[in-house]
mmCIF file of C-alpha atoms in Angstrom:
data_model
loop_
_atom_site.group_PDB
_atom_site.id
_atom_site.type_symbol
_atom_site.label_atom_id
_atom_site.label_comp_id
_atom_site.label_asym_id
_atom_site.label_seq_id
_atom_site.Cartn_x
_atom_site.Cartn_y
_atom_site.Cartn_z
ATOM 1 C CA MET A 9 -90.746 179.794 -59.591
ATOM 2 C CA ILE A 10 -91.520 178.325 -62.611
ATOM 3 C CA TYR A 11 -88.574 175.523 -62.656
ATOM 4 C CA ILE A 12 -90.389 174.531 -59.285
ATOM 5 C CA TRP A 13 -93.552 174.151 -60.838
ATOM 6 C CA PHE A 14 -92.323 172.063 -63.875
ATOM 7 C CA LEU A 15 -90.353 169.627 -61.588
ATOM 8 C CA PHE A 16 -93.867 169.105 -59.542
ATOM 9 C CA PHE A 17 -95.340 168.383 -63.242
ATOM 10 C CA VAL A 18 -92.650 166.051 -64.677
ATOM 11 C CA THR A 19 -93.029 164.137 -61.341
ATOM 12 C CA SER A 20 -96.728 164.145 -61.069
ATOM 13 C CA ILE A 21 -96.041 162.714 -64.758
ATOM 14 C CA TYR A 22 -93.782 160.324 -64.457
ATOM 15 C CA SER A 23 -95.351 158.888 -60.597
ATOM 16 C CA THR A 24 -98.712 158.118 -62.397
ATOM 17 C CA ASN A 25 -97.405 156.346 -65.128
ATOM 18 C CA GLY A 26 -98.171 152.744 -64.161
ATOM 19 C CA GLN A 27 -96.744 149.488 -65.647
ATOM 20 C CA ALA A 28 -97.847 145.937 -65.774
ATOM 21 C CA PHE A 29 -95.857 143.044 -65.684
ATOM 22 C CA TYR A 30 -95.331 140.920 -68.882
ATOM 23 C CA ASP A 31 -95.016 137.292 -68.842
ATOM 24 C CA PRO A 32 -91.106 137.784 -70.835
ATOM 25 C CA THR A 33 -90.930 133.735 -70.881
ATOM 26 C CA SER A 34 -90.812 131.448 -74.048
ATOM 27 C CA CYS A 35 -94.498 130.446 -74.970
ATOM 28 C CA ARG A 36 -93.477 126.720 -74.664
ATOM 29 C CA LYS A 37 -92.289 127.380 -71.216
ATOM 30 C CA ASP A 38 -94.293 125.012 -68.712
ATOM 31 C CA GLY A 39 -96.028 126.370 -66.051
ATOM 32 C CA ASP A 40 -97.037 130.081 -65.185
ATOM 33 C CA ALA A 41 -94.460 133.105 -64.572
ATOM 34 C CA PRO A 42 -95.568 136.366 -62.778
ATOM 35 C CA GLY A 43 -97.716 138.339 -65.313
ATOM 36 C CA THR A 44 -98.911 134.778 -67.054
ATOM 37 C CA ARG A 45 -102.171 135.626 -65.850
ATOM 38 C CA TYR A 46 -104.356 138.267 -63.763
ATOM 39 C CA THR A 47 -106.299 137.157 -60.607
ATOM 40 C CA CYS A 48 -109.509 138.369 -59.677
ATOM 41 C CA THR A 49 -112.278 136.810 -57.432
ATOM 42 C CA ASN A 50 -115.311 135.431 -59.357
ATOM 43 C CA ASN A 51 -117.156 138.225 -57.186
ATOM 44 C CA THR A 52 -115.835 140.565 -59.841
ATOM 45 C CA LYS A 53 -119.232 141.313 -62.148
ATOM 46 C CA ILE A 54 -117.151 143.786 -63.950
ATOM 47 C CA SER A 55 -116.264 143.461 -67.835
ATOM 48 C CA CYS A 56 -114.757 145.921 -69.768
ATOM 49 C CA PRO A 57 -112.510 147.034 -73.854
ATOM 50 C CA SER A 58 -110.205 145.827 -73.975
ATOM 51 C CA PHE A 59 -107.824 144.763 -77.388
ATOM 52 C CA LEU A 60 -104.851 142.981 -77.817
ATOM 53 C CA ILE A 61 -102.287 142.733 -80.672
ATOM 54 C CA PHE A 62 -101.799 140.424 -82.946
ATOM 55 C CA ARG A 63 -98.897 139.479 -85.283
ATOM 56 C CA ALA A 64 -99.943 138.250 -88.574
ATOM 57 C CA ASN A 65 -97.922 134.887 -89.253
ATOM 58 C CA PRO A 66 -97.655 132.751 -92.527
ATOM 59 C CA ARG A 67 -100.738 131.350 -91.046
ATOM 60 C CA PHE A 68 -102.632 134.861 -91.214
ATOM 61 C CA LEU A 69 -101.507 137.788 -93.582
ATOM 62 C CA THR A 70 -104.809 138.934 -94.441
ATOM 63 C CA ILE A 71 -107.599 140.578 -91.844
ATOM 64 C CA SER A 72 -110.168 137.898 -93.435
ATOM 65 C CA ALA A 73 -107.975 134.970 -92.016
ATOM 66 C CA ILE A 74 -107.874 137.406 -88.781
ATOM 67 C CA SER A 75 -110.938 138.027 -88.424
ATOM 68 C CA ALA A 76 -112.114 134.097 -88.937
ATOM 69 C CA LEU A 77 -109.594 133.544 -86.409
ATOM 70 C CA PHE A 78 -110.972 135.381 -83.199
ATOM 71 C CA GLY A 79 -114.296 135.729 -84.967
ATOM 72 C CA PHE A 80 -114.384 139.513 -84.763
ATOM 73 C CA PRO A 81 -115.838 141.371 -88.194
ATOM 74 C CA THR A 82 -114.300 141.761 -90.783
ATOM 75 C CA ASP A 83 -114.991 145.138 -91.773
ATOM 76 C CA ASP A 84 -114.470 146.446 -88.496
ATOM 77 C CA LEU A 85 -111.001 145.244 -88.026
ATOM 78 C CA LEU A 86 -110.425 146.681 -91.324
ATOM 79 C CA ARG A 87 -111.676 150.003 -90.279
ATOM 80 C CA LEU A 88 -109.455 149.529 -87.074
ATOM 81 C CA ASN A 89 -106.345 148.665 -88.589
ATOM 82 C CA ASN A 90 -106.463 151.525 -91.387
ATOM 83 C CA ILE A 91 -106.696 148.505 -94.022
ATOM 84 C CA VAL A 92 -108.586 148.645 -97.682
ATOM 85 C CA SER A 93 -109.109 145.715 -98.652
ATOM 86 C CA PRO A 94 -109.889 141.687 -96.521
ATOM 87 C CA LEU A 95 -107.354 139.793 -99.007
ATOM 88 C CA GLU A 96 -104.851 142.371 -98.765
ATOM 89 C CA THR A 97 -101.295 140.196 -98.125
ATOM 90 C CA LEU A 98 -100.280 141.689 -94.324
ATOM 91 C CA PHE A 99 -96.186 141.148 -94.316
ATOM 92 C CA VAL A 100 -95.230 139.176 -91.264
ATOM 93 C CA ASP A 101 -95.127 140.938 -88.190
ATOM 94 C CA ARG A 102 -97.532 143.611 -88.997
ATOM 95 C CA GLU A 103 -99.381 144.428 -85.874
ATOM 96 C CA VAL A 104 -103.589 144.201 -85.864
ATOM 97 C CA PHE A 105 -105.444 145.535 -83.462
ATOM 98 C CA VAL A 106 -108.334 143.196 -82.307
ATOM 99 C CA PRO A 107 -110.824 144.079 -80.015
ATOM 100 C CA VAL A 108 -111.793 142.021 -76.985
ATOM 101 C CA ARG A 109 -114.149 142.690 -73.961
ATOM 102 C CA CYS A 110 -112.760 140.850 -70.943
ATOM 103 C CA SER A 111 -114.270 139.438 -67.596
ATOM 104 C CA CYS A 112 -112.731 137.578 -64.792
ATOM 105 C CA SER A 113 -113.340 134.034 -65.038
ATOM 106 C CA ASP A 114 -112.554 131.277 -63.382
ATOM 107 C CA GLY A 115 -110.635 133.343 -60.952
ATOM 108 C CA PHE A 116 -108.760 135.075 -64.006
ATOM 109 C CA PHE A 117 -109.430 138.824 -66.612
ATOM 110 C CA GLN A 118 -109.610 137.308 -69.457
ATOM 111 C CA THR A 119 -111.287 136.690 -72.799
ATOM 112 C CA ARG A 120 -111.728 133.971 -74.720
ATOM 113 C CA PHE A 121 -111.665 132.556 -77.853
ATOM 114 C CA ASN A 122 -112.391 129.281 -79.806
ATOM 115 C CA TYR A 123 -109.847 127.298 -82.343
ATOM 116 C CA THR A 124 -110.540 124.879 -84.456
ATOM 117 C CA ILE A 125 -107.643 122.467 -85.915
ATOM 118 C CA THR A 126 -107.063 122.644 -88.966
ATOM 119 C CA GLU A 127 -104.490 120.238 -89.481
ATOM 120 C CA ASN A 128 -102.407 117.963 -87.681
ATOM 121 C CA THR A 129 -100.379 120.047 -84.919
ATOM 122 C CA THR A 130 -99.210 119.981 -81.419
ATOM 123 C CA VAL A 131 -101.127 122.197 -78.671
ATOM 124 C CA SER A 132 -97.670 123.992 -78.526
ATOM 125 C CA GLU A 133 -97.566 124.866 -82.265
ATOM 126 C CA ILE A 134 -101.339 126.564 -81.694
ATOM 127 C CA ALA A 135 -99.649 128.131 -78.835
ATOM 128 C CA CYS A 136 -96.144 129.735 -80.554
ATOM 129 C CA GLY A 137 -97.245 129.176 -84.537
ATOM 130 C CA VAL A 138 -100.828 130.012 -84.621
ATOM 131 C CA PHE A 139 -100.805 132.620 -81.769
ATOM 132 C CA GLY A 140 -97.444 134.031 -81.515
ATOM 133 C CA GLY A 141 -97.314 133.444 -77.774
ATOM 134 C CA LEU A 142 -100.487 135.154 -77.221
ATOM 135 C CA VAL A 143 -101.585 131.955 -74.924
ATOM 136 C CA LYS A 144 -99.301 130.078 -73.282
ATOM 137 C CA THR A 145 -98.839 126.231 -73.880
ATOM 138 C CA ILE A 146 -99.512 125.250 -70.195
ATOM 139 C CA THR A 147 -102.763 127.622 -70.325
ATOM 140 C CA LEU A 148 -103.867 125.719 -73.334
ATOM 141 C CA LEU A 149 -103.674 122.575 -71.336
ATOM 142 C CA GLU A 150 -104.767 123.785 -68.510
ATOM 143 C CA GLU A 151 -108.203 125.232 -70.460
ATOM 144 C CA ASN A 152 -108.484 122.350 -72.128
ATOM 145 C CA GLN A 153 -108.085 119.358 -69.349
ATOM 146 C CA HIS A 154 -104.268 118.797 -70.641
ATOM 147 C CA GLN A 155 -105.489 117.539 -73.756
ATOM 148 C CA GLU A 156 -102.519 117.440 -75.439
ATOM 149 C CA VAL A 157 -103.933 115.473 -78.506
ATOM 150 C CA VAL A 158 -105.029 117.636 -81.002
ATOM 151 C CA LYS A 159 -107.461 115.621 -83.488
ATOM 152 C CA ILE A 160 -108.286 117.430 -86.679
ATOM 153 C CA SER A 161 -111.961 118.973 -86.558
ATOM 154 C CA SER A 162 -111.772 120.026 -82.980
ATOM 155 C CA ASN A 163 -111.714 123.239 -81.027
ATOM 156 C CA LYS A 164 -109.254 124.933 -78.784
ATOM 157 C CA THR A 165 -110.813 127.220 -75.901
ATOM 158 C CA CYS A 166 -107.681 129.843 -75.836
ATOM 159 C CA PRO A 167 -107.817 132.131 -72.929
ATOM 160 C CA ARG A 168 -106.012 135.150 -72.736
ATOM 161 C CA ARG A 169 -105.214 137.519 -70.279
ATOM 162 C CA CYS A 170 -106.294 141.196 -69.964
#
């Protein structure tokens, strides 16, 4: 009898464990793949707290720099990621948790942040080099009215699916 209860318990755990589809394609890929963005109706008025995982890269190796990139308070990022100094150099690919607020906008559950261009670059380099694939090139182009020309000091709106 214990075996039957154990079997029931184990199968109920696995049957309730959901898994979202994540887009495995390159950040430079043209076109959306299933999971590139999650759809919703604009009637959906709810928003919810969520987070994204940013991997430190050679351009953003401190909490101070990552905080500025996402517009999130430095002290909060330090606490959430158990880091003492905002100027501590992180190793490349270190995961940094960044809280975001997700809502339905333009038919997708997403959060948005702005990126100010600081050097000569391309939309693809912003998607892949700056954000490490958190944002796809095609998504940046669609969000910014297919403006492939990137001017220093200009802003790009960067939507991130939730």
